[in-house]
Amino acid sequence: MRELVLAVDLGATKILTGIVSIDGAILGRSRVPTPGDNPDGALNMIADSARELIRVYEIREQEITGIAVATPGPLAFPEGVVKDSPNLGWGEVEFRKEMSRRFGRPVIVEKDTNMAAIGEHRYGRYSNCQELLYITVSTGVGAGIITSGKLYRGRSGGAGEFGHMVIEAGGARCNCGRRGCMEALASGSSISRHLDEMFKQGSGQGILACTASGVKPGARELGRAARQGDQEARSMIARLAEYLGIGIANMVNVLNPEAVVLGGGVMLGLKDLLLQPVQEYVFRHTFALNREHLALDCTELGDDVVLYGCVAAVLENRC
Ligand SMILES: [Zn+2]
């Protein structure tokens, strides 16, 4: 009999659901927008899209070895309670309990960045690294830390909030209430905000010219404009790279990882345009000892890294 995992990546803007076999083959996936009204709407939507996927791919109940759901943080561990999530706009939600109730069986719940880190660690290019840092640069920014081959959650599950490391004292206001956080300076939402301001002032025309009609410009359009030589796009990317470089260099000096793997929509949208200057910055601004064995790279697992993490979480829970 097939052994399958029902894997869900709940994001601020979309819910990605996948049926993945335990050897890492994705049999089917679906993507729906995250309902913005309330937690109940999102929880029901997760259960509905999972049921739909099971129906469409004719999966039998007994083939499902486990269910795992990734959610934006902060997420209390081991309770599985979402607490004041700035990206979801939720207060306190008993996420694991509510998910398990809707599915009628135990559900593994983990913060999305942690899920991505364990997915990268099991299925990615650096699976042999015992000290691995996964960083997502998407609507939000976050990190998952693998140390001695195990996920590091800290005392209460709060470790890895890389997006709320202050990079610029007194800088742009962040959704968390502080100023100058990484997420306020180098994320999908900061790019959107910056572009809106530029367009209001009549600049950024080269970026607009690279944007299909009806599409809100973001990292991909920025990348396209930069590749065509647009100076405004290039200087925006240079600034993003510097902020990310500062943050990653701090993490490399604190944690001394063997691999730092980058993913998320902004990173995957810009690829080498962002990766290369970040690498240069980090290798210039870290201690020789810390960078000696360091690999700094993009994930090869793309948007599915969290789904792979869900499978890894189910396998880890089983043994
Ligand atoms: Zn913040």
PDB file of C-alpha atoms and ligand atoms in Angstrom:
ATOM      1  CA  MET A   1       0.000   0.000   0.000  1.00  0.00           C
ATOM      2  CA  ARG A   2       1.158   3.538  -0.767  1.00  0.00           C
ATOM      3  CA  GLU A   3       2.241   5.673   2.182  1.00  0.00           C
ATOM      4  CA  LEU A   4       1.171   9.262   1.636  1.00  0.00           C
ATOM      5  CA  VAL A   5       1.333  12.499   3.579  1.00  0.00           C
ATOM      6  CA  LEU A   6      -1.258  15.223   3.422  1.00  0.00           C
ATOM      7  CA  ALA A   7       0.902  18.347   3.485  1.00  0.00           C
ATOM      8  CA  VAL A   8      -0.366  21.914   3.912  1.00  0.00           C
ATOM      9  CA  ASP A   9       1.523  25.188   3.680  1.00  0.00           C
ATOM     10  CA  LEU A  10      -0.660  27.956   5.104  1.00  0.00           C
ATOM     11  CA  GLY A  11       0.643  31.346   4.003  1.00  0.00           C
ATOM     12  CA  ALA A  12      -0.586  34.898   4.455  1.00  0.00           C
ATOM     13  CA  THR A  13      -1.803  34.995   0.845  1.00  0.00           C
ATOM     14  CA  LYS A  14      -2.226  31.352  -0.259  1.00  0.00           C
ATOM     15  CA  ILE A  15      -2.886  27.856   1.030  1.00  0.00           C
ATOM     16  CA  LEU A  16      -0.772  25.250  -0.771  1.00  0.00           C
ATOM     17  CA  THR A  17      -1.956  21.666  -0.221  1.00  0.00           C
ATOM     18  CA  GLY A  18      -0.132  18.596  -1.503  1.00  0.00           C
ATOM     19  CA  ILE A  19      -0.348  14.827  -1.471  1.00  0.00           C
ATOM     20  CA  VAL A  20       3.248  13.625  -1.156  1.00  0.00           C
ATOM     21  CA  SER A  21       4.544  10.065  -0.943  1.00  0.00           C
ATOM     22  CA  ILE A  22       7.032   9.375   1.848  1.00  0.00           C
ATOM     23  CA  ASP A  23       9.838   8.986  -0.713  1.00  0.00           C
ATOM     24  CA  GLY A  24       9.251  12.613  -1.727  1.00  0.00           C
ATOM     25  CA  ALA A  25       7.148  12.372  -4.917  1.00  0.00           C
ATOM     26  CA  ILE A  26       4.411  14.992  -5.129  1.00  0.00           C
ATOM     27  CA  LEU A  27       1.294  13.267  -6.499  1.00  0.00           C
ATOM     28  CA  GLY A  28      -0.945  16.315  -6.589  1.00  0.00           C
ATOM     29  CA  ARG A  29      -1.235  19.825  -5.277  1.00  0.00           C
ATOM     30  CA  SER A  30      -3.710  22.665  -5.082  1.00  0.00           C
ATOM     31  CA  ARG A  31      -3.410  26.360  -4.359  1.00  0.00           C
ATOM     32  CA  VAL A  32      -6.188  28.601  -3.077  1.00  0.00           C
ATOM     33  CA  PRO A  33      -6.113  32.165  -1.720  1.00  0.00           C
ATOM     34  CA  THR A  34      -6.102  32.447   2.090  1.00  0.00           C
ATOM     35  CA  PRO A  35      -9.437  33.862   3.264  1.00  0.00           C
ATOM     36  CA  GLY A  36      -8.598  37.080   5.043  1.00  0.00           C
ATOM     37  CA  ASP A  37     -11.677  37.360   7.255  1.00  0.00           C
ATOM     38  CA  ASN A  38     -10.942  35.196  10.311  1.00  0.00           C
ATOM     39  CA  PRO A  39      -9.027  32.112  11.506  1.00  0.00           C
ATOM     40  CA  ASP A  40     -12.129  29.889  11.188  1.00  0.00           C
ATOM     41  CA  GLY A  41     -12.376  30.698   7.476  1.00  0.00           C
ATOM     42  CA  ALA A  42      -8.749  29.679   6.898  1.00  0.00           C
ATOM     43  CA  LEU A  43      -9.039  26.512   9.018  1.00  0.00           C
ATOM     44  CA  ASN A  44     -12.171  25.430   7.126  1.00  0.00           C
ATOM     45  CA  MET A  45     -10.527  26.231   3.799  1.00  0.00           C
ATOM     46  CA  ILE A  46      -7.522  24.005   4.665  1.00  0.00           C
ATOM     47  CA  ALA A  47      -9.821  21.082   5.518  1.00  0.00           C
ATOM     48  CA  ASP A  48     -11.969  21.643   2.410  1.00  0.00           C
ATOM     49  CA  SER A  49      -9.073  21.854  -0.044  1.00  0.00           C
ATOM     50  CA  ALA A  50      -7.490  18.735   1.521  1.00  0.00           C
ATOM     51  CA  ARG A  51     -10.745  16.782   1.121  1.00  0.00           C
ATOM     52  CA  GLU A  52     -11.051  17.980  -2.461  1.00  0.00           C
ATOM     53  CA  LEU A  53      -7.503  16.856  -3.251  1.00  0.00           C
ATOM     54  CA  ILE A  54      -8.170  13.424  -1.685  1.00  0.00           C
ATOM     55  CA  ARG A  55     -11.304  13.093  -3.810  1.00  0.00           C
ATOM     56  CA  VAL A  56      -9.689  14.238  -7.093  1.00  0.00           C
ATOM     57  CA  TYR A  57      -6.656  11.949  -6.723  1.00  0.00           C
ATOM     58  CA  GLU A  58      -8.753   9.027  -5.416  1.00  0.00           C
ATOM     59  CA  ILE A  59      -6.723   8.628  -2.238  1.00  0.00           C
ATOM     60  CA  ARG A  60      -7.948   6.071   0.283  1.00  0.00           C
ATOM     61  CA  GLU A  61      -8.092   7.122   3.943  1.00  0.00           C
ATOM     62  CA  GLN A  62      -5.780   4.278   5.043  1.00  0.00           C
ATOM     63  CA  GLU A  63      -3.078   5.403   2.573  1.00  0.00           C
ATOM     64  CA  ILE A  64      -2.605   8.641   4.519  1.00  0.00           C
ATOM     65  CA  THR A  65       0.245   7.990   6.942  1.00  0.00           C
ATOM     66  CA  GLY A  66       0.101  11.449   8.451  1.00  0.00           C
ATOM     67  CA  ILE A  67      -1.139  15.010   8.146  1.00  0.00           C
ATOM     68  CA  ALA A  68       1.157  17.991   8.687  1.00  0.00           C
ATOM     69  CA  VAL A  69       0.328  21.683   8.458  1.00  0.00           C
ATOM     70  CA  ALA A  70       2.802  24.582   8.381  1.00  0.00           C
ATOM     71  CA  THR A  71       1.660  27.966   9.633  1.00  0.00           C
ATOM     72  CA  PRO A  72       3.285  31.394   9.874  1.00  0.00           C
ATOM     73  CA  GLY A  73       4.738  32.088  13.309  1.00  0.00           C
ATOM     74  CA  PRO A  74       4.907  32.795  16.130  1.00  0.00           C
ATOM     75  CA  LEU A  75       3.688  29.302  17.073  1.00  0.00           C
ATOM     76  CA  ALA A  76       3.966  28.030  20.642  1.00  0.00           C
ATOM     77  CA  PHE A  77       5.613  24.614  20.899  1.00  0.00           C
ATOM     78  CA  PRO A  78       4.577  21.966  21.938  1.00  0.00           C
ATOM     79  CA  GLU A  79       1.052  23.412  22.353  1.00  0.00           C
ATOM     80  CA  GLY A  80       0.614  24.277  18.651  1.00  0.00           C
ATOM     81  CA  VAL A  81      -0.983  27.630  19.426  1.00  0.00           C
ATOM     82  CA  VAL A  82      -0.552  30.549  16.994  1.00  0.00           C
ATOM     83  CA  LYS A  83       0.206  33.689  19.013  1.00  0.00           C
ATOM     84  CA  ASP A  84      -0.169  37.220  17.614  1.00  0.00           C
ATOM     85  CA  SER A  85       0.893  36.387  14.070  1.00  0.00           C
ATOM     86  CA  PRO A  86       1.678  39.690  12.313  1.00  0.00           C
ATOM     87  CA  ASN A  87       1.363  38.149   8.826  1.00  0.00           C
ATOM     88  CA  LEU A  88      -1.955  36.379   9.427  1.00  0.00           C
ATOM     89  CA  GLY A  89      -3.334  39.184  11.599  1.00  0.00           C
ATOM     90  CA  TRP A  90      -4.509  36.591  14.140  1.00  0.00           C
ATOM     91  CA  GLY A  91      -4.485  36.859  17.936  1.00  0.00           C
ATOM     92  CA  GLU A  92      -4.355  33.552  19.798  1.00  0.00           C
ATOM     93  CA  VAL A  93      -5.591  30.478  17.898  1.00  0.00           C
ATOM     94  CA  GLU A  94      -5.452  26.856  19.124  1.00  0.00           C
ATOM     95  CA  PHE A  95      -4.264  25.843  15.707  1.00  0.00           C
ATOM     96  CA  ARG A  96      -3.252  22.228  16.261  1.00  0.00           C
ATOM     97  CA  LYS A  97      -6.337  21.412  18.307  1.00  0.00           C
ATOM     98  CA  GLU A  98      -8.642  22.987  15.709  1.00  0.00           C
ATOM     99  CA  MET A  99      -6.884  21.260  12.797  1.00  0.00           C
ATOM    100  CA  SER A 100      -6.996  17.842  14.514  1.00  0.00           C
ATOM    101  CA  ARG A 101     -10.707  18.349  15.257  1.00  0.00           C
ATOM    102  CA  ARG A 102     -11.464  19.148  11.608  1.00  0.00           C
ATOM    103  CA  PHE A 103      -9.525  16.147  10.290  1.00  0.00           C
ATOM    104  CA  GLY A 104     -10.683  13.783  13.050  1.00  0.00           C
ATOM    105  CA  ARG A 105      -7.107  12.585  13.689  1.00  0.00           C
ATOM    106  CA  PRO A 106      -3.830  13.988  15.080  1.00  0.00           C
ATOM    107  CA  VAL A 107      -2.233  16.698  12.932  1.00  0.00           C
ATOM    108  CA  ILE A 108       1.408  17.775  13.171  1.00  0.00           C
ATOM    109  CA  VAL A 109       1.714  21.551  13.244  1.00  0.00           C
ATOM    110  CA  GLU A 110       4.976  23.414  12.811  1.00  0.00           C
ATOM    111  CA  LYS A 111       6.019  26.973  11.990  1.00  0.00           C
ATOM    112  CA  ASP A 112       6.482  27.334   8.212  1.00  0.00           C
ATOM    113  CA  THR A 113      10.152  28.314   8.386  1.00  0.00           C
ATOM    114  CA  ASN A 114      10.883  25.346  10.656  1.00  0.00           C
ATOM    115  CA  MET A 115       9.015  23.053   8.269  1.00  0.00           C
ATOM    116  CA  ALA A 116      11.080  24.418   5.350  1.00  0.00           C
ATOM    117  CA  ALA A 117      14.303  23.865   7.310  1.00  0.00           C
ATOM    118  CA  ILE A 118      13.529  20.200   8.036  1.00  0.00           C
ATOM    119  CA  GLY A 119      12.392  19.734   4.414  1.00  0.00           C
ATOM    120  CA  GLU A 120      15.650  21.196   3.142  1.00  0.00           C
ATOM    121  CA  HIS A 121      17.616  19.131   5.623  1.00  0.00           C
ATOM    122  CA  ARG A 122      16.021  15.836   4.527  1.00  0.00           C
ATOM    123  CA  TYR A 123      15.430  16.363   0.792  1.00  0.00           C
ATOM    124  CA  GLY A 124      17.637  19.304  -0.275  1.00  0.00           C
ATOM    125  CA  ARG A 125      21.140  19.618  -1.672  1.00  0.00           C
ATOM    126  CA  TYR A 126      22.682  20.088   1.800  1.00  0.00           C
ATOM    127  CA  SER A 127      21.012  17.131   3.474  1.00  0.00           C
ATOM    128  CA  ASN A 128      24.345  15.927   4.849  1.00  0.00           C
ATOM    129  CA  CYS A 129      24.903  19.184   6.814  1.00  0.00           C
ATOM    130  CA  GLN A 130      24.347  18.940  10.543  1.00  0.00           C
ATOM    131  CA  GLU A 131      24.420  22.741  10.989  1.00  0.00           C
ATOM    132  CA  LEU A 132      22.002  24.289   8.532  1.00  0.00           C
ATOM    133  CA  LEU A 133      20.176  27.590   8.447  1.00  0.00           C
ATOM    134  CA  TYR A 134      17.181  27.974   6.150  1.00  0.00           C
ATOM    135  CA  ILE A 135      16.034  31.530   5.426  1.00  0.00           C
ATOM    136  CA  THR A 136      12.850  32.453   3.618  1.00  0.00           C
ATOM    137  CA  VAL A 137      12.530  35.837   1.937  1.00  0.00           C
ATOM    138  CA  SER A 138       8.903  36.081   0.978  1.00  0.00           C
ATOM    139  CA  THR A 139       5.964  38.320   2.027  1.00  0.00           C
ATOM    140  CA  GLY A 140       7.633  37.951   5.414  1.00  0.00           C
ATOM    141  CA  VAL A 141      11.142  36.893   6.381  1.00  0.00           C
ATOM    142  CA  GLY A 142      12.038  34.059   8.741  1.00  0.00           C
ATOM    143  CA  ALA A 143      14.553  31.362   9.533  1.00  0.00           C
ATOM    144  CA  GLY A 144      14.632  27.724  10.591  1.00  0.00           C
ATOM    145  CA  ILE A 145      17.692  26.522  12.473  1.00  0.00           C
ATOM    146  CA  ILE A 146      19.022  22.966  12.316  1.00  0.00           C
ATOM    147  CA  THR A 147      21.778  22.290  14.806  1.00  0.00           C
ATOM    148  CA  SER A 148      23.471  18.919  15.398  1.00  0.00           C
ATOM    149  CA  GLY A 149      21.020  17.593  12.803  1.00  0.00           C
ATOM    150  CA  LYS A 150      17.958  18.615  14.828  1.00  0.00           C
ATOM    151  CA  LEU A 151      15.507  21.495  14.586  1.00  0.00           C
ATOM    152  CA  TYR A 152      16.188  24.194  17.173  1.00  0.00           C
ATOM    153  CA  ARG A 153      12.961  25.713  18.512  1.00  0.00           C
ATOM    154  CA  GLY A 154      14.198  27.452  21.670  1.00  0.00           C
ATOM    155  CA  ARG A 155      12.328  27.262  24.986  1.00  0.00           C
ATOM    156  CA  SER A 156       8.780  27.891  23.692  1.00  0.00           C
ATOM    157  CA  GLY A 157       8.970  27.474  19.932  1.00  0.00           C
ATOM    158  CA  GLY A 158       9.910  31.086  19.262  1.00  0.00           C
ATOM    159  CA  ALA A 159      13.419  30.586  17.819  1.00  0.00           C
ATOM    160  CA  GLY A 160      14.230  31.690  14.269  1.00  0.00           C
ATOM    161  CA  GLU A 161      12.402  35.035  14.088  1.00  0.00           C
ATOM    162  CA  PHE A 162      15.093  36.346  11.771  1.00  0.00           C
ATOM    163  CA  GLY A 163      12.613  38.745  10.132  1.00  0.00           C
ATOM    164  CA  HIS A 164      12.404  40.695  13.358  1.00  0.00           C
ATOM    165  CA  MET A 165      16.109  41.152  13.856  1.00  0.00           C
ATOM    166  CA  VAL A 166      16.636  44.926  13.845  1.00  0.00           C
ATOM    167  CA  ILE A 167      18.982  45.905  11.010  1.00  0.00           C
ATOM    168  CA  GLU A 168      18.518  49.675  11.027  1.00  0.00           C
ATOM    169  CA  ALA A 169      17.891  51.520  14.305  1.00  0.00           C
ATOM    170  CA  GLY A 170      14.862  53.813  13.873  1.00  0.00           C
ATOM    171  CA  GLY A 171      14.205  52.371  10.379  1.00  0.00           C
ATOM    172  CA  ALA A 172      10.874  51.593   8.695  1.00  0.00           C
ATOM    173  CA  ARG A 173       8.031  50.473  10.958  1.00  0.00           C
ATOM    174  CA  CYS A 174       7.406  46.718  11.064  1.00  0.00           C
ATOM    175  CA  ASN A 175       4.084  44.846  11.448  1.00  0.00           C
ATOM    176  CA  CYS A 176       5.381  43.596  14.814  1.00  0.00           C
ATOM    177  CA  GLY A 177       5.390  47.174  16.165  1.00  0.00           C
ATOM    178  CA  ARG A 178       9.151  47.746  16.225  1.00  0.00           C
ATOM    179  CA  ARG A 179      11.245  49.716  13.761  1.00  0.00           C
ATOM    180  CA  GLY A 180      14.011  48.697  11.376  1.00  0.00           C
ATOM    181  CA  CYS A 181      13.302  44.928  11.397  1.00  0.00           C
ATOM    182  CA  MET A 182      14.643  42.859   8.486  1.00  0.00           C
ATOM    183  CA  GLU A 183      11.055  42.167   7.393  1.00  0.00           C
ATOM    184  CA  ALA A 184      10.279  45.899   7.204  1.00  0.00           C
ATOM    185  CA  LEU A 185      13.348  46.479   4.992  1.00  0.00           C
ATOM    186  CA  ALA A 186      13.920  43.381   2.831  1.00  0.00           C
ATOM    187  CA  SER A 187      10.753  41.375   2.158  1.00  0.00           C
ATOM    188  CA  GLY A 188       7.994  41.021  -0.409  1.00  0.00           C
ATOM    189  CA  SER A 189       5.843  43.475   1.529  1.00  0.00           C
ATOM    190  CA  SER A 190       8.659  46.044   1.778  1.00  0.00           C
ATOM    191  CA  ILE A 191       9.226  45.760  -1.997  1.00  0.00           C
ATOM    192  CA  SER A 192       5.510  46.386  -2.669  1.00  0.00           C
ATOM    193  CA  ARG A 193       5.462  49.369  -0.321  1.00  0.00           C
ATOM    194  CA  HIS A 194       8.582  50.849  -1.877  1.00  0.00           C
ATOM    195  CA  LEU A 195       7.275  50.371  -5.434  1.00  0.00           C
ATOM    196  CA  ASP A 196       3.925  51.999  -4.538  1.00  0.00           C
ATOM    197  CA  GLU A 197       5.782  55.063  -3.231  1.00  0.00           C
ATOM    198  CA  MET A 198       7.926  55.223  -6.364  1.00  0.00           C
ATOM    199  CA  PHE A 199       4.952  54.976  -8.723  1.00  0.00           C
ATOM    200  CA  LYS A 200       3.112  57.693  -6.762  1.00  0.00           C
ATOM    201  CA  GLN A 201       6.044  60.007  -7.394  1.00  0.00           C
ATOM    202  CA  GLY A 202       6.107  59.089 -11.073  1.00  0.00           C
ATOM    203  CA  SER A 203       9.350  57.092 -10.949  1.00  0.00           C
ATOM    204  CA  GLY A 204       9.907  53.349 -11.493  1.00  0.00           C
ATOM    205  CA  GLN A 205       8.717  53.500 -15.113  1.00  0.00           C
ATOM    206  CA  GLY A 206      11.254  50.863 -16.216  1.00  0.00           C
ATOM    207  CA  ILE A 207       9.800  48.434 -13.649  1.00  0.00           C
ATOM    208  CA  LEU A 208       6.232  49.207 -14.723  1.00  0.00           C
ATOM    209  CA  ALA A 209       7.219  48.543 -18.337  1.00  0.00           C
ATOM    210  CA  CYS A 210       8.257  45.003 -17.291  1.00  0.00           C
ATOM    211  CA  THR A 211       4.924  44.319 -15.582  1.00  0.00           C
ATOM    212  CA  ALA A 212       2.091  42.538 -17.369  1.00  0.00           C
ATOM    213  CA  SER A 213      -1.245  44.350 -17.222  1.00  0.00           C
ATOM    214  CA  GLY A 214      -3.383  43.441 -14.221  1.00  0.00           C
ATOM    215  CA  VAL A 215      -0.351  42.168 -12.283  1.00  0.00           C
ATOM    216  CA  LYS A 216       0.933  43.841  -9.120  1.00  0.00           C
ATOM    217  CA  PRO A 217       4.694  44.276  -9.646  1.00  0.00           C
ATOM    218  CA  GLY A 218       6.941  42.420  -7.213  1.00  0.00           C
ATOM    219  CA  ALA A 219      10.278  40.611  -7.121  1.00  0.00           C
ATOM    220  CA  ARG A 220       9.887  38.959 -10.527  1.00  0.00           C
ATOM    221  CA  GLU A 221       9.151  42.272 -12.312  1.00  0.00           C
ATOM    222  CA  LEU A 222      11.980  43.942 -10.407  1.00  0.00           C
ATOM    223  CA  GLY A 223      14.319  41.201 -11.619  1.00  0.00           C
ATOM    224  CA  ARG A 224      13.147  41.510 -15.207  1.00  0.00           C
ATOM    225  CA  ALA A 225      13.749  45.290 -15.196  1.00  0.00           C
ATOM    226  CA  ALA A 226      17.192  44.860 -13.606  1.00  0.00           C
ATOM    227  CA  ARG A 227      18.208  42.309 -16.245  1.00  0.00           C
ATOM    228  CA  GLN A 228      17.263  44.881 -18.889  1.00  0.00           C
ATOM    229  CA  GLY A 229      19.592  47.395 -17.241  1.00  0.00           C
ATOM    230  CA  ASP A 230      17.033  49.500 -15.327  1.00  0.00           C
ATOM    231  CA  GLN A 231      19.004  51.516 -12.747  1.00  0.00           C
ATOM    232  CA  GLU A 232      16.168  51.980 -10.251  1.00  0.00           C
ATOM    233  CA  ALA A 233      15.532  48.227 -10.170  1.00  0.00           C
ATOM    234  CA  ARG A 234      19.253  47.551  -9.778  1.00  0.00           C
ATOM    235  CA  SER A 235      19.643  49.949  -6.879  1.00  0.00           C
ATOM    236  CA  MET A 236      16.575  48.486  -5.116  1.00  0.00           C
ATOM    237  CA  ILE A 237      18.080  44.998  -5.427  1.00  0.00           C
ATOM    238  CA  ALA A 238      21.465  46.275  -4.193  1.00  0.00           C
ATOM    239  CA  ARG A 239      19.774  47.667  -1.086  1.00  0.00           C
ATOM    240  CA  LEU A 240      17.820  44.443  -0.489  1.00  0.00           C
ATOM    241  CA  ALA A 241      21.070  42.486  -0.792  1.00  0.00           C
ATOM    242  CA  GLU A 242      22.821  44.740   1.696  1.00  0.00           C
ATOM    243  CA  TYR A 243      20.087  44.382   4.338  1.00  0.00           C
ATOM    244  CA  LEU A 244      19.932  40.603   3.855  1.00  0.00           C
ATOM    245  CA  GLY A 245      23.724  40.447   3.883  1.00  0.00           C
ATOM    246  CA  ILE A 246      23.887  42.296   7.217  1.00  0.00           C
ATOM    247  CA  GLY A 247      21.330  39.935   8.785  1.00  0.00           C
ATOM    248  CA  ILE A 248      22.821  36.736   7.381  1.00  0.00           C
ATOM    249  CA  ALA A 249      26.367  37.778   8.341  1.00  0.00           C
ATOM    250  CA  ASN A 250      25.089  38.320  11.908  1.00  0.00           C
ATOM    251  CA  MET A 251      23.546  34.837  11.925  1.00  0.00           C
ATOM    252  CA  VAL A 252      26.713  33.259  10.458  1.00  0.00           C
ATOM    253  CA  ASN A 253      28.823  34.902  13.145  1.00  0.00           C
ATOM    254  CA  VAL A 254      26.434  33.791  15.901  1.00  0.00           C
ATOM    255  CA  LEU A 255      25.634  30.235  14.730  1.00  0.00           C
ATOM    256  CA  ASN A 256      28.563  29.205  12.497  1.00  0.00           C
ATOM    257  CA  PRO A 257      26.386  27.104  10.139  1.00  0.00           C
ATOM    258  CA  GLU A 258      27.764  24.878   7.399  1.00  0.00           C
ATOM    259  CA  ALA A 259      25.035  25.826   4.934  1.00  0.00           C
ATOM    260  CA  VAL A 260      22.722  28.814   4.667  1.00  0.00           C
ATOM    261  CA  VAL A 261      19.934  27.969   2.199  1.00  0.00           C
ATOM    262  CA  LEU A 262      17.690  30.738   0.905  1.00  0.00           C
ATOM    263  CA  GLY A 263      14.160  30.355  -0.436  1.00  0.00           C
ATOM    264  CA  GLY A 264      10.815  32.158  -0.599  1.00  0.00           C
ATOM    265  CA  GLY A 265       9.107  34.131  -3.369  1.00  0.00           C
ATOM    266  CA  VAL A 266      11.478  37.116  -3.383  1.00  0.00           C
ATOM    267  CA  MET A 267      14.570  34.946  -3.442  1.00  0.00           C
ATOM    268  CA  LEU A 268      13.215  32.587  -6.116  1.00  0.00           C
ATOM    269  CA  GLY A 269      11.982  35.574  -8.142  1.00  0.00           C
ATOM    270  CA  LEU A 270      15.375  37.303  -8.197  1.00  0.00           C
ATOM    271  CA  LYS A 271      17.718  34.287  -7.970  1.00  0.00           C
ATOM    272  CA  ASP A 272      21.350  35.144  -8.871  1.00  0.00           C
ATOM    273  CA  LEU A 273      20.559  38.886  -9.000  1.00  0.00           C
ATOM    274  CA  LEU A 274      20.089  38.754  -5.227  1.00  0.00           C
ATOM    275  CA  LEU A 275      22.096  35.664  -4.279  1.00  0.00           C
ATOM    276  CA  GLN A 276      25.391  36.891  -5.704  1.00  0.00           C
ATOM    277  CA  PRO A 277      25.577  40.259  -3.885  1.00  0.00           C
ATOM    278  CA  VAL A 278      24.362  38.601  -0.660  1.00  0.00           C
ATOM    279  CA  GLN A 279      27.153  36.018  -0.957  1.00  0.00           C
ATOM    280  CA  GLU A 280      29.711  38.764  -1.545  1.00  0.00           C
ATOM    281  CA  TYR A 281      28.519  40.737   1.472  1.00  0.00           C
ATOM    282  CA  VAL A 282      28.422  37.744   3.814  1.00  0.00           C
ATOM    283  CA  PHE A 283      31.841  36.436   2.776  1.00  0.00           C
ATOM    284  CA  ARG A 284      33.330  39.916   3.336  1.00  0.00           C
ATOM    285  CA  HIS A 285      31.704  40.559   6.709  1.00  0.00           C
ATOM    286  CA  THR A 286      32.091  37.341   8.682  1.00  0.00           C
ATOM    287  CA  PHE A 287      34.971  35.856  10.647  1.00  0.00           C
ATOM    288  CA  ALA A 288      37.321  33.677   8.586  1.00  0.00           C
ATOM    289  CA  LEU A 289      36.641  30.759  10.964  1.00  0.00           C
ATOM    290  CA  ASN A 290      32.871  31.067  10.449  1.00  0.00           C
ATOM    291  CA  ARG A 291      32.995  31.303   6.653  1.00  0.00           C
ATOM    292  CA  GLU A 292      35.722  28.730   6.079  1.00  0.00           C
ATOM    293  CA  HIS A 293      33.324  25.809   5.448  1.00  0.00           C
ATOM    294  CA  LEU A 294      30.250  27.868   4.612  1.00  0.00           C
ATOM    295  CA  ALA A 295      27.939  27.286   1.630  1.00  0.00           C
ATOM    296  CA  LEU A 296      25.402  30.021   0.872  1.00  0.00           C
ATOM    297  CA  ASP A 297      22.890  29.005  -1.775  1.00  0.00           C
ATOM    298  CA  CYS A 298      19.282  29.009  -3.038  1.00  0.00           C
ATOM    299  CA  THR A 299      17.037  26.015  -2.360  1.00  0.00           C
ATOM    300  CA  GLU A 300      16.484  23.580  -5.218  1.00  0.00           C
ATOM    301  CA  LEU A 301      13.103  22.597  -3.781  1.00  0.00           C
ATOM    302  CA  GLY A 302      11.436  25.856  -4.842  1.00  0.00           C
ATOM    303  CA  ASP A 303       7.925  26.602  -3.599  1.00  0.00           C
ATOM    304  CA  ASP A 304       7.507  22.988  -2.469  1.00  0.00           C
ATOM    305  CA  VAL A 305      10.151  23.124   0.277  1.00  0.00           C
ATOM    306  CA  VAL A 306       7.483  23.407   2.998  1.00  0.00           C
ATOM    307  CA  LEU A 307       5.527  20.434   1.564  1.00  0.00           C
ATOM    308  CA  TYR A 308       8.738  18.364   1.738  1.00  0.00           C
ATOM    309  CA  GLY A 309       9.123  19.560   5.321  1.00  0.00           C
ATOM    310  CA  CYS A 310       5.644  18.232   6.134  1.00  0.00           C
ATOM    311  CA  VAL A 311       6.734  14.756   4.960  1.00  0.00           C
ATOM    312  CA  ALA A 312       9.953  15.008   6.985  1.00  0.00           C
ATOM    313  CA  ALA A 313       7.904  16.009  10.050  1.00  0.00           C
ATOM    314  CA  VAL A 314       5.598  12.996   9.674  1.00  0.00           C
ATOM    315  CA  LEU A 315       8.590  10.644   9.254  1.00  0.00           C
ATOM    316  CA  GLU A 316      10.356  12.128  12.292  1.00  0.00           C
ATOM    317  CA  ASN A 317       7.226  11.796  14.356  1.00  0.00           C
ATOM    318  CA  ARG A 318       6.850   8.168  13.427  1.00  0.00           C
ATOM    319  CA  CYS A 319      10.222   6.995  14.680  1.00  0.00           C
TER     320      CYS A 319
HETATM  321 ZN    ZN B   1       9.395  43.217  13.247  1.00  0.00          ZN
END
